[in-house]
GROMACS .gro file of C-alpha atoms in nm:
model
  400
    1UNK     CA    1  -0.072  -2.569   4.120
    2UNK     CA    2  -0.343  -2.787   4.091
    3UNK     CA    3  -0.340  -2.829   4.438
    4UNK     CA    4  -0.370  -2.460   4.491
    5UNK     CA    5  -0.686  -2.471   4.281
    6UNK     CA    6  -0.847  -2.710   4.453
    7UNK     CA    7  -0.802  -2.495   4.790
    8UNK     CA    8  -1.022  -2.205   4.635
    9UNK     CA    9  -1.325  -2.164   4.825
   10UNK     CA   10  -1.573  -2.127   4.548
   11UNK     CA   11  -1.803  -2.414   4.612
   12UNK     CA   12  -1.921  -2.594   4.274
   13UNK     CA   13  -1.664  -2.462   4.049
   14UNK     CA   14  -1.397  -2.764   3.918
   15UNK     CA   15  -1.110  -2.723   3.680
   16UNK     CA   16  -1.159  -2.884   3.328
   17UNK     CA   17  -0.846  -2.785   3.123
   18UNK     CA   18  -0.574  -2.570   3.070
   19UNK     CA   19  -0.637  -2.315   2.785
   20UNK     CA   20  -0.313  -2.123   2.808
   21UNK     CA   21   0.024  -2.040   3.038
   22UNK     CA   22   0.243  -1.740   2.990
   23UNK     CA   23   0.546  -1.536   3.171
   24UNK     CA   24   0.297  -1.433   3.434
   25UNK     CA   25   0.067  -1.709   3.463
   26UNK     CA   26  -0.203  -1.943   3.362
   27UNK     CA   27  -0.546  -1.966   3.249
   28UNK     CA   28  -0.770  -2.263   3.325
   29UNK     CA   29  -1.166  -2.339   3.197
   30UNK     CA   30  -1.351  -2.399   3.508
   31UNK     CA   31  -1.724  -2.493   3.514
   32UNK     CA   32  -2.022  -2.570   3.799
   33UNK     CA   33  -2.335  -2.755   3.678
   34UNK     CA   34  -2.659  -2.564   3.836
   35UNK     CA   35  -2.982  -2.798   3.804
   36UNK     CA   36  -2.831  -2.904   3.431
   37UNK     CA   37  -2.703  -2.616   3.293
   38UNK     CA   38  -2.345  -2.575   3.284
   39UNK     CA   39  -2.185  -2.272   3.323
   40UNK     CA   40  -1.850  -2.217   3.226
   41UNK     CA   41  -1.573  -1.917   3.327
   42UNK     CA   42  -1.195  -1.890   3.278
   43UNK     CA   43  -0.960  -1.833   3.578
   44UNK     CA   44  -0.640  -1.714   3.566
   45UNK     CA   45  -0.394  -1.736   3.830
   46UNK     CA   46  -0.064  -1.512   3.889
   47UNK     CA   47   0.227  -1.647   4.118
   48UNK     CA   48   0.380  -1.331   4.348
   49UNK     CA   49   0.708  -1.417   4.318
   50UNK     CA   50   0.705  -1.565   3.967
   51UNK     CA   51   0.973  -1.820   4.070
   52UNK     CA   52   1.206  -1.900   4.385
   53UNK     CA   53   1.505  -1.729   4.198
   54UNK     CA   54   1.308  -1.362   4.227
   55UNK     CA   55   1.404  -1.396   4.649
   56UNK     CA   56   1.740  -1.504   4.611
   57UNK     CA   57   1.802  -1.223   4.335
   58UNK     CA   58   1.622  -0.972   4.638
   59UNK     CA   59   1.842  -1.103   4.876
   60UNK     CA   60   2.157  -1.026   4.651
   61UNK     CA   61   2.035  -0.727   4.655
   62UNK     CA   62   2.041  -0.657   5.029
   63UNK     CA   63   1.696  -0.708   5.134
   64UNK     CA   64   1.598  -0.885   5.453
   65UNK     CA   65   1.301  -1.080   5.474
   66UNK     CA   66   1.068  -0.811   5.624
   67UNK     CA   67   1.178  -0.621   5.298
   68UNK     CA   68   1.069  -0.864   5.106
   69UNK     CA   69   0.757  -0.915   5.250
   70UNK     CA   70   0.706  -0.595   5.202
   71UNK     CA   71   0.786  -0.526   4.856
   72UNK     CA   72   0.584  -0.850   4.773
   73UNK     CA   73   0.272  -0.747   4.944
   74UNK     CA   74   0.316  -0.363   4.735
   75UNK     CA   75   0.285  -0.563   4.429
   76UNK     CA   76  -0.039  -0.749   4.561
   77UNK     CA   77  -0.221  -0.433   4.660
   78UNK     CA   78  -0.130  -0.320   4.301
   79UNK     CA   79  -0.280  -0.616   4.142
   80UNK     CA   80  -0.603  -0.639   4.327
   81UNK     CA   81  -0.619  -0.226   4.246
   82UNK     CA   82  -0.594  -0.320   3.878
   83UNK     CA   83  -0.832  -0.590   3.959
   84UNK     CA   84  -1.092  -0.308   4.130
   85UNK     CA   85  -1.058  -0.139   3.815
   86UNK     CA   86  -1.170  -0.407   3.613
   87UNK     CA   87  -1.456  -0.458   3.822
   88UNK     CA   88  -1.554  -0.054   3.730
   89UNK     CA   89  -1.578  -0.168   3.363
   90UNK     CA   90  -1.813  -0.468   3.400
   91UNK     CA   91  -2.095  -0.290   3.209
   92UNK     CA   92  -1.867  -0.219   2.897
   93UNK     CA   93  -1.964  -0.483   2.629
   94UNK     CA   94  -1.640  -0.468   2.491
   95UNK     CA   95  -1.384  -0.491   2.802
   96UNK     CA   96  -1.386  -0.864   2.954
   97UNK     CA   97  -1.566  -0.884   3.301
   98UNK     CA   98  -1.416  -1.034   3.614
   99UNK     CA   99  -1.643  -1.176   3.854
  100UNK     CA  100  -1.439  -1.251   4.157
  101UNK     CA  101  -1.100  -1.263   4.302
  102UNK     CA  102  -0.901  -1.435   4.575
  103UNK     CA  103  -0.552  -1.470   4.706
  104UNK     CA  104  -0.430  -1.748   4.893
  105UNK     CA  105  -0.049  -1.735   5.071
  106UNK     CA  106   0.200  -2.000   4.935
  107UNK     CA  107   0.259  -2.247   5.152
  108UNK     CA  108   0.620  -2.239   5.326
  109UNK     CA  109   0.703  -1.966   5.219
  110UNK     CA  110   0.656  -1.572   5.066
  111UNK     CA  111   0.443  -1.476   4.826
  112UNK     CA  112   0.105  -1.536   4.677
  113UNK     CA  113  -0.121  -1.687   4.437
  114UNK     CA  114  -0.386  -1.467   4.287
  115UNK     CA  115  -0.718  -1.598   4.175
  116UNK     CA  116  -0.938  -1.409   3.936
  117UNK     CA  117  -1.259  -1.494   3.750
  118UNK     CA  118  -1.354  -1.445   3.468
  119UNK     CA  119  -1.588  -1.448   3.171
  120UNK     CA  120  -1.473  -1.756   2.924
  121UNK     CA  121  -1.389  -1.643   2.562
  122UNK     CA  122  -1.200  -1.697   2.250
  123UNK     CA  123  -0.853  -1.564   2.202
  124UNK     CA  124  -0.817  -1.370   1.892
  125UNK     CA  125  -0.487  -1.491   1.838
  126UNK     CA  126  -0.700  -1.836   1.789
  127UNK     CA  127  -0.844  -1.687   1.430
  128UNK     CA  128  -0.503  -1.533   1.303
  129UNK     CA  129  -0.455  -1.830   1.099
  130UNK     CA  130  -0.611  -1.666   0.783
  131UNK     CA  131  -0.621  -1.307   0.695
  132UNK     CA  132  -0.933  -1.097   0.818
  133UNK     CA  133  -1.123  -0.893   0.572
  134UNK     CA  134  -1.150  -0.524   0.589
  135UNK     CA  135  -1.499  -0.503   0.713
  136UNK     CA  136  -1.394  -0.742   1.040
  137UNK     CA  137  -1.076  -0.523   1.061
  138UNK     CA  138  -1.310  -0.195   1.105
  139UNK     CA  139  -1.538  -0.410   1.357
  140UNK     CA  140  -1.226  -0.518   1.561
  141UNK     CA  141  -1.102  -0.108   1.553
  142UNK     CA  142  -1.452   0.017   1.673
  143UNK     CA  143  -1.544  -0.240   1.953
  144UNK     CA  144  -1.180  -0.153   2.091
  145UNK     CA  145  -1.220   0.203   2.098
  146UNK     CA  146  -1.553   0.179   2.279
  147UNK     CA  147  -1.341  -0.030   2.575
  148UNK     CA  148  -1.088   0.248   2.533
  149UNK     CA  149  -1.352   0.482   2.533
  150UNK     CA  150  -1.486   0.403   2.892
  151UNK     CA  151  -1.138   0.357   2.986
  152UNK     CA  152  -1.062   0.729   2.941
  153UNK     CA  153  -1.387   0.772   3.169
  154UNK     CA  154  -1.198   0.621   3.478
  155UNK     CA  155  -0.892   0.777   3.366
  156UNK     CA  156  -0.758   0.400   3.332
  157UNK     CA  157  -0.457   0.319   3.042
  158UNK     CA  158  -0.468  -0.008   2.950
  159UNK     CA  159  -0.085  -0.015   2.831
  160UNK     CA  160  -0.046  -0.341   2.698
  161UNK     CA  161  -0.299  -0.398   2.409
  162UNK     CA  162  -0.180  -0.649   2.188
  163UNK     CA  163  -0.369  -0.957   2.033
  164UNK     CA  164  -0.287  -1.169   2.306
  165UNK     CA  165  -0.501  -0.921   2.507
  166UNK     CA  166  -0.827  -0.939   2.293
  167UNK     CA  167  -1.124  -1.172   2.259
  168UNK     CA  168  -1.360  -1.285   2.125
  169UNK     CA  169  -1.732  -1.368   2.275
  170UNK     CA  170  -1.990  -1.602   2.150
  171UNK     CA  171  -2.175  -1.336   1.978
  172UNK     CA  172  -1.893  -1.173   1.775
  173UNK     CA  173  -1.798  -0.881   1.980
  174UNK     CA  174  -1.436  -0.818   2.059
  175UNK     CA  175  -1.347  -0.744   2.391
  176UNK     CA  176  -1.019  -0.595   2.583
  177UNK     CA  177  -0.903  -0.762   2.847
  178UNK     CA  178  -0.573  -0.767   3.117
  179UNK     CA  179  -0.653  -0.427   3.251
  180UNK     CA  180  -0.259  -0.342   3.370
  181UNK     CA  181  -0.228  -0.697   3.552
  182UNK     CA  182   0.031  -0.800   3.391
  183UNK     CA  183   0.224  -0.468   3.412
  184UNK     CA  184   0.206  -0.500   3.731
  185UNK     CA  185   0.262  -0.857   3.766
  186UNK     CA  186   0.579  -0.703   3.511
  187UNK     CA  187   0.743  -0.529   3.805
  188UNK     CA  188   0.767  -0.824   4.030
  189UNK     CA  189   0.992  -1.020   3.776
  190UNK     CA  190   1.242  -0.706   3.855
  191UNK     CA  191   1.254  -0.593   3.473
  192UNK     CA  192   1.182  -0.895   3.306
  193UNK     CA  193   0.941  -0.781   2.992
  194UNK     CA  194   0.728  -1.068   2.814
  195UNK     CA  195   0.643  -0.946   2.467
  196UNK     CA  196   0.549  -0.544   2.507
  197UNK     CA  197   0.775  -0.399   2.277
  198UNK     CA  198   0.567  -0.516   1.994
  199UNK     CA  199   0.287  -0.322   2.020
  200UNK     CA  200   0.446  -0.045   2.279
  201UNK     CA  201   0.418   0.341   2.155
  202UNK     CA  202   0.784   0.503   2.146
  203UNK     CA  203   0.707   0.750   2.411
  204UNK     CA  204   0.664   0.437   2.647
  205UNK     CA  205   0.963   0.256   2.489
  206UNK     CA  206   1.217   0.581   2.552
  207UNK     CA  207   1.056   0.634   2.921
  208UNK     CA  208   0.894   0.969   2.799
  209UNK     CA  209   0.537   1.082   2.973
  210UNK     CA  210   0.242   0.923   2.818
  211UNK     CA  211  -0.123   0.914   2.803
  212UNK     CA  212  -0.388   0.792   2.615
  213UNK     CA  213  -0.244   0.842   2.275
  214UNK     CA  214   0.038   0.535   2.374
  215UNK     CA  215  -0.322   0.295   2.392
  216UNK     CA  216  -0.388   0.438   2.075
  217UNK     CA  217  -0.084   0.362   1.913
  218UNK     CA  218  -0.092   0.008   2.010
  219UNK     CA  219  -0.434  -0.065   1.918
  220UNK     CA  220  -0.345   0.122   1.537
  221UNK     CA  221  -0.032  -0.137   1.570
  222UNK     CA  222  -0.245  -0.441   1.603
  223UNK     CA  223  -0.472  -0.337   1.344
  224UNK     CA  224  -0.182  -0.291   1.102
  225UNK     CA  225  -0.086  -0.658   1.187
  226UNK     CA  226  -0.399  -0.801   1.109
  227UNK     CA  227  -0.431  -0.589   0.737
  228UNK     CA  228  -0.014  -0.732   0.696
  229UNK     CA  229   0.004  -1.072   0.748
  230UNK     CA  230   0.028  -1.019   1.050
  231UNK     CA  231   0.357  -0.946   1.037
  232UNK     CA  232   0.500  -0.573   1.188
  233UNK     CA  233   0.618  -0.279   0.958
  234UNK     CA  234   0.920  -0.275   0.841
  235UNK     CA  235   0.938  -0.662   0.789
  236UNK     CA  236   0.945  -0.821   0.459
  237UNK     CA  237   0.614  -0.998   0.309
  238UNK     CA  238   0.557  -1.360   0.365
  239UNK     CA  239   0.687  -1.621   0.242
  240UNK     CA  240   1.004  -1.462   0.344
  241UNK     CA  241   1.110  -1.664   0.703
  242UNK     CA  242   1.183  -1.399   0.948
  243UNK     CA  243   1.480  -1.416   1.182
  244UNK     CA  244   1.554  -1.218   1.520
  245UNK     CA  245   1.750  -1.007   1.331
  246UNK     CA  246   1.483  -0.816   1.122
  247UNK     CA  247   1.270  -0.838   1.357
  248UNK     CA  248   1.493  -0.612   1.590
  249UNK     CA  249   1.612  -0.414   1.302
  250UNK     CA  250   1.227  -0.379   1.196
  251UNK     CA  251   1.164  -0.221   1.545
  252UNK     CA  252   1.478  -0.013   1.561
  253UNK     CA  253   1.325   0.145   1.282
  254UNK     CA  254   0.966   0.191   1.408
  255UNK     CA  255   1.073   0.298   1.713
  256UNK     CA  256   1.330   0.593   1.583
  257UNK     CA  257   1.036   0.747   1.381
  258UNK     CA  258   1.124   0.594   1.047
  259UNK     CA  259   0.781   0.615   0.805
  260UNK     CA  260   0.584   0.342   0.835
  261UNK     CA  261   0.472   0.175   0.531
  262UNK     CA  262   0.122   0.161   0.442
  263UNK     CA  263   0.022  -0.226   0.535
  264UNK     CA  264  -0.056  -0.483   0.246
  265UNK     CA  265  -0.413  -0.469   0.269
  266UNK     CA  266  -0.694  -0.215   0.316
  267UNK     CA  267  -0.873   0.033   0.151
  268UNK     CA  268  -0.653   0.411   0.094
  269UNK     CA  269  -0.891   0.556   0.373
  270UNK     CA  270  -0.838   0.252   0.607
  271UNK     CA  271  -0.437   0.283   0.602
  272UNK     CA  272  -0.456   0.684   0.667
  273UNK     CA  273  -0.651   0.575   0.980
  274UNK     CA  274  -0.395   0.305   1.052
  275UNK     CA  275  -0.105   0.510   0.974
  276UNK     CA  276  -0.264   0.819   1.192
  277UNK     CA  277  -0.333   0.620   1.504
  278UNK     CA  278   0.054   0.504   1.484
  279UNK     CA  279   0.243   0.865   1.397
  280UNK     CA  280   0.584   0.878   1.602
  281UNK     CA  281   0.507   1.197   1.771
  282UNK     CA  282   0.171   1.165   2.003
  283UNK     CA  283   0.095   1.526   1.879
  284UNK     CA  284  -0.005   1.354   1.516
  285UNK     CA  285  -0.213   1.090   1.610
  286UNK     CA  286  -0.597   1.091   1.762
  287UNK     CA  287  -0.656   1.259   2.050
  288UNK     CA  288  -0.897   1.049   2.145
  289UNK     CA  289  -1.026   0.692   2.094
  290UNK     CA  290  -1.388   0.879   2.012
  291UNK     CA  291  -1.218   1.041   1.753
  292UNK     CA  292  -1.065   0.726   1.597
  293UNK     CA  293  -1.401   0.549   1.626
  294UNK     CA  294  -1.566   0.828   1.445
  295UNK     CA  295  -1.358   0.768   1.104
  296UNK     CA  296  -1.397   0.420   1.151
  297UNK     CA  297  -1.779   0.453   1.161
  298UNK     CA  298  -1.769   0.690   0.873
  299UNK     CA  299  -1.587   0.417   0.682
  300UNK     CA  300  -1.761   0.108   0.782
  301UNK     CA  301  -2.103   0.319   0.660
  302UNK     CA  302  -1.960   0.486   0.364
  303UNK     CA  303  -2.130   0.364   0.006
  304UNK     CA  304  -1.877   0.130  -0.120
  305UNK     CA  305  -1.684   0.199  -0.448
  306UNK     CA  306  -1.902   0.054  -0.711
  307UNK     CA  307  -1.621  -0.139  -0.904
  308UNK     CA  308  -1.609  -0.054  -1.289
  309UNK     CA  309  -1.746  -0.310  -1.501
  310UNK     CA  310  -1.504  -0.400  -1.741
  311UNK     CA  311  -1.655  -0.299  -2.097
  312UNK     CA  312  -1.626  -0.634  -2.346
  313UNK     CA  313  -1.513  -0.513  -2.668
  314UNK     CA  314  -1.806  -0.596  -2.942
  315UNK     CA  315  -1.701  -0.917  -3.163
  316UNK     CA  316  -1.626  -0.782  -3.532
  317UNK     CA  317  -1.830  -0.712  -3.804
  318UNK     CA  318  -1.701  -0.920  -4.083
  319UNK     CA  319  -1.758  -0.733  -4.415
  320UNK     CA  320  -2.012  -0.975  -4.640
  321UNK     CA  321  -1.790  -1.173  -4.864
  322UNK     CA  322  -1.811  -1.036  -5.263
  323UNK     CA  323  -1.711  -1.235  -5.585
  324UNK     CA  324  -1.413  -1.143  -5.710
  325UNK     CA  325  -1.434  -0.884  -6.005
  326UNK     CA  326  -1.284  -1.031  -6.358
  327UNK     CA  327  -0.911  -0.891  -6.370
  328UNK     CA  328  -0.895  -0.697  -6.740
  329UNK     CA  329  -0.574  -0.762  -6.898
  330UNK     CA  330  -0.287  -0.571  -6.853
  331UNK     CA  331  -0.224  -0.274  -7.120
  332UNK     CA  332   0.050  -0.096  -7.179
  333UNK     CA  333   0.002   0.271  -7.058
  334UNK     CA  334  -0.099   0.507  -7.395
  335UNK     CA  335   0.125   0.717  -7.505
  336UNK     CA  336   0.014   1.065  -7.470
  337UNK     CA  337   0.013   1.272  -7.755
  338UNK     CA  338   0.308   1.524  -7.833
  339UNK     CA  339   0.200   1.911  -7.756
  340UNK     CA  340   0.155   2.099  -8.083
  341UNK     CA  341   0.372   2.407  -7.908
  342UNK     CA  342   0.623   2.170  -7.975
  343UNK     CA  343   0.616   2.086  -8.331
  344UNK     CA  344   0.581   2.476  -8.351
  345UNK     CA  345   0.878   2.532  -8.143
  346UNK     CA  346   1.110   2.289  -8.338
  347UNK     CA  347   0.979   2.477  -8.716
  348UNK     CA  348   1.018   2.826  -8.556
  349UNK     CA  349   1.376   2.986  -8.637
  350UNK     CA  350   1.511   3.339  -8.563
  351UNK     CA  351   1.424   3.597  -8.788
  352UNK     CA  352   1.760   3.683  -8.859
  353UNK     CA  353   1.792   3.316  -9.042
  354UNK     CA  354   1.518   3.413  -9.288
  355UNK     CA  355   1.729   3.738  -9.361
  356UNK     CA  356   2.010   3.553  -9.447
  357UNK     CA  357   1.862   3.273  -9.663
  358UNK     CA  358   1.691   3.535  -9.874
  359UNK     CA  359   2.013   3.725  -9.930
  360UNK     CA  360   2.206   3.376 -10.005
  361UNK     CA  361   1.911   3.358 -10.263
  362UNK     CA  362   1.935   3.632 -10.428
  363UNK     CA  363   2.322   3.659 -10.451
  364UNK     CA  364   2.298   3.312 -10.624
  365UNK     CA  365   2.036   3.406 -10.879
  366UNK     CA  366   2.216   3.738 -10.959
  367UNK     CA  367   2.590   3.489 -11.092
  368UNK     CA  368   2.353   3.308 -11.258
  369UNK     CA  369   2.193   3.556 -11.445
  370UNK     CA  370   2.552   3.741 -11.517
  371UNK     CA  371   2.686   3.363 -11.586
  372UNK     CA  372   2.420   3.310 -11.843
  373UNK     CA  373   2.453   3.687 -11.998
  374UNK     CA  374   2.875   3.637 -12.037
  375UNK     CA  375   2.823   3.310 -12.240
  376UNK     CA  376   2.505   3.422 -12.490
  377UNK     CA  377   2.726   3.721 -12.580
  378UNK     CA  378   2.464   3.946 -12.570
  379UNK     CA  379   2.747   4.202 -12.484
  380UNK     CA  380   3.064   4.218 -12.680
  381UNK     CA  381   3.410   4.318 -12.498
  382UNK     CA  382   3.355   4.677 -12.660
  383UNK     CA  383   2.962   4.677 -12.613
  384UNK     CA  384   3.014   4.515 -12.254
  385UNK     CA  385   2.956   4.739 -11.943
  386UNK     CA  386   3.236   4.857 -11.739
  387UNK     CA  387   3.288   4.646 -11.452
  388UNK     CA  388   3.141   4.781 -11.159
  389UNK     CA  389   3.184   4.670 -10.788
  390UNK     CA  390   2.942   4.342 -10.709
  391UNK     CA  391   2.598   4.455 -10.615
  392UNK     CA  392   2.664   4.214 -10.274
  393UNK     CA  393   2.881   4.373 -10.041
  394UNK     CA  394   2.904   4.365  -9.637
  395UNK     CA  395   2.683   4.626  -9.623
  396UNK     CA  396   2.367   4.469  -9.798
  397UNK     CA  397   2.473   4.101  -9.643
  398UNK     CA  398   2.601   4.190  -9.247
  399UNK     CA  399   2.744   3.949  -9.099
  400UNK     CA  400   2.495   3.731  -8.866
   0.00000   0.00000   0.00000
C-alpha cells in the first residue's frame, strides 16, 4: 500500500502516519511544506475488491472475468458519484470537504485503489473518553443538522451517521463526513456490514422505504450515546461489562419498537428531543432536520433553571438561663370543709318520726300519771272510776 501511495501524482504531498484502518480502508496524514508553512490533509484510500477472496467468491458464483470487470467498475462509478456529491457540499461548515480524488488500477490484476483528499480533523470518537456536558451535546445536535440540512438541499441521505463518521475541526465545529462511501464501498464486500446496525433506523434495518427521517434517527441515536455512557438503550449502566449477548438482545429490542428509555443524562426537554428524533415509526419523529435544530436552538437559548438555594435553618435561640426558684415544702393538700347541706341532711328525719315520738311521749306520761294516782289512793275501789278502754288505741297511734 505504501507503494501505491507513493504512485499518486500529487507533487509535494508525502505520507507521515497512519491515523486509522477499517473494513473499507485506511486513512493516512499527509502533508507538503509551501515556502515554510506546512499544510496538512488526511487521505483515505478504499481497495475495489476489498480482498482477493471477493473474485474467487464471484467466480463461485458464475461470473467470468468480463463480469467481473464489470461489476467492479459499477461500484467505482458509484464511489466517485458519492465522491461528486461531496464535492457539492464543500461550502457547508459542518460536512468535511474533499479536495481531490484519484484512482489508480491494481497492478496484476482487477480492481482499484481509490484516492480521496481530504481536510485533516479530529475523530470524535477521540474525546468519548469522558462524558460530554449537555451544552456540547446541544452543539454536537445543531452543527449536525445544519450538514443534514444542506443535505436535504441535494436530496443526498447520508445513511451511515455514527460517531465514527463525525469530527471535529480546530475551531470546535463538528462536522459530518463519509457521504455514502462506505455504503457503497458496503456492496462490493457482497453483504458484508461493518458496524451499521448501531445507529441504523428500523425502516432501513427491515428493508422498508426510507428517507430523511432514517438520518434523523441515527443522528438522535448518537446523541443518546453520548448523554448514556455511551452505551445504547436498552443496555445496563456502567460498570456493568457488556457481552454480545445484551448487546444483540439490546437491539432486538430497539429495533421491534420496544420504548426506549430516557438516557442517563440530560435535561427533561433534552431527552423528549432525543427520544422524538428516535420514535419507531418515521411518522413520530421530525420531519425535518430544520425542525430538530429549531428545539435544539430553543433549548441551548432558553434561561436556565435558576437552581433553588437551599434555605439554612436559623441556629436556635437559647432561652437566657434563670436561677432556680426556692422549692416550698411539700404540704399536705387541705382538707376542704364538709357542706353544711350535709350536716342538715343527716339531722333532718321524716315527719312521720316526729308523729310517732310525740305519741310514744305522751302514752308514757299518761301510765305514769295513772301509776302515780293508783298508789296515792286518791280513789278508793268504791270511789274509783269504772275502767274505761285506754285512751291509746290504733286509731290515735297508726301504725308507721
Amino acid at each position: 500500500m505504501q507503494q501505491d501511495l507513493n504512485a499518486i501524482v500529487w507533487p509535494g504531498w508525502q505520507t507521515t502516519r497512519l491515523i486509522g484502518q477499517g473494513g473499507f480502508g485506511s486513512v493516512y496524514e499527509i502533508q507538503r511544506n509551501l515556502m515554510g508553512e506546512v499544510e496538512k490533509a488526511a487521505l483515505k484510500v478504499i481497495s475495489i475488491p476489498q480482498n482477493p477472496g471477493v473474485l474467487a467468491e464471484m467466480r463461485q458464483n458464475g461470473y467470468d472475468d468480463a463480469g467481473i470487470r464489470a461489476s467492479l467498475q459499477g461500484h467505482l462509478k458509484s464511489i466517485l458519484a458519492e465522491y461528486s456529491l461531496m464535492r457539492k457540499l464543500n461550502g457547508c461548515s459542518n460536512i468535511v470537504s474533499c479536495d481531490d480524488v484519484r484512482y489508480v488500477p491494481h497492478r496484476g490484476g482487477m480492481g482499484w485503489n481509490i484516492y480521496i483528499k481530504m481536510e485533516l480533523l479530529t475523530p470524535l470518537t477521540s474525546r468519548l473518553e469522558e462524558d460530554m456536558s449537555q451544552e456540547e451535546v446541544i452543539k454536537v445536535g445543531l452543527d449536525l443538522c445544519t450538514a443534514l440540512e444542506m443535505c436535504a438541499k441535494y436530496g443526498i441521505l447520508h445513511r451511515d451517521i455514527k460517531p465514527q463518521n463525525i469530527f471535529i475541526s480546530p475551531t470546535g465545529s463538528y462536522k459530518l463526513g463519509d457521504f455514502g462511501i462506505a455504503k457503497t464501498a458496503e456492496r462490493i464486500t457482497w453483504g458484508t456490514q461493518v458496524g451499521t446496525h448501531r445507529y441504523m433506523a428500523p425502516e432501513v434495518f427491515n428493508n422498508q422505504p426510507y428517507g430523511a427521517g432514517a438520518d434523523i434517527y441515527s443522528l438522535g441515536l448518537v446523541l443518546y450515546s453520548l448523554l448514556n455512557h455511551r452505551r445504547m438503550p436498552f443496555l445496563p449502566p456502567p460498570p456493568t461489562r457488556l457481552t454480545a449477548e445484551m448487546d444483540e438482545s439490546s437491539k432486538a429490542q430497539r429495533l421491534s419498537g420496544a420504548p426506549i428509555p430516557p438516557p442517563a443524562q440530560g435535561s427533561p426537554r433534552l431527552q423528549q428531543i432525543i427520544l422524538k428524533a428516535c420514535a419507531f415509526h418515521p411518522g413520530q419523529r421530525y420531519q425535518s432536520a430544520a425542525q430538530m435544530k429549531r428545539d435544539l436552538e430553543a433549548l441551548r437559548t432558553a434561561p436556565p433553571v435558576p437552581t433553588p438555594t437551599p434555605v439554612r435553618a436559623a441556629p436556635p435561640v437559647m432561652p437566657p438561663v434563670m436561677p432556680p426558684r426556692p422549692v416550698a415544702p411539700a404540704q399536705a393538700p387541705p382538707i376542704p370543709p364538709r357542706p353544711i347541706y350535709q350536716e342538715q341532711r343527716r339531722r333532718t328525719f321524716p315527719w312521720w318520726t316526729y308523729v310517732i315520738v310525740a305519741a310514744v311521749v305522751l302514752s308514757c306520761l299518761l301510765m305514769a300519771f295513772w301509776v302515780l294516782q293508783d298508789n296515792s289512793g286518791g280513789y278508793s275501789s268504791e270511789s274509783r272510776p269504772p275502767q274505761t278502754t285506754p285512751i291509746f288505741t290504733e286509731d290515735i297511734f297508726p301504725d308507721p
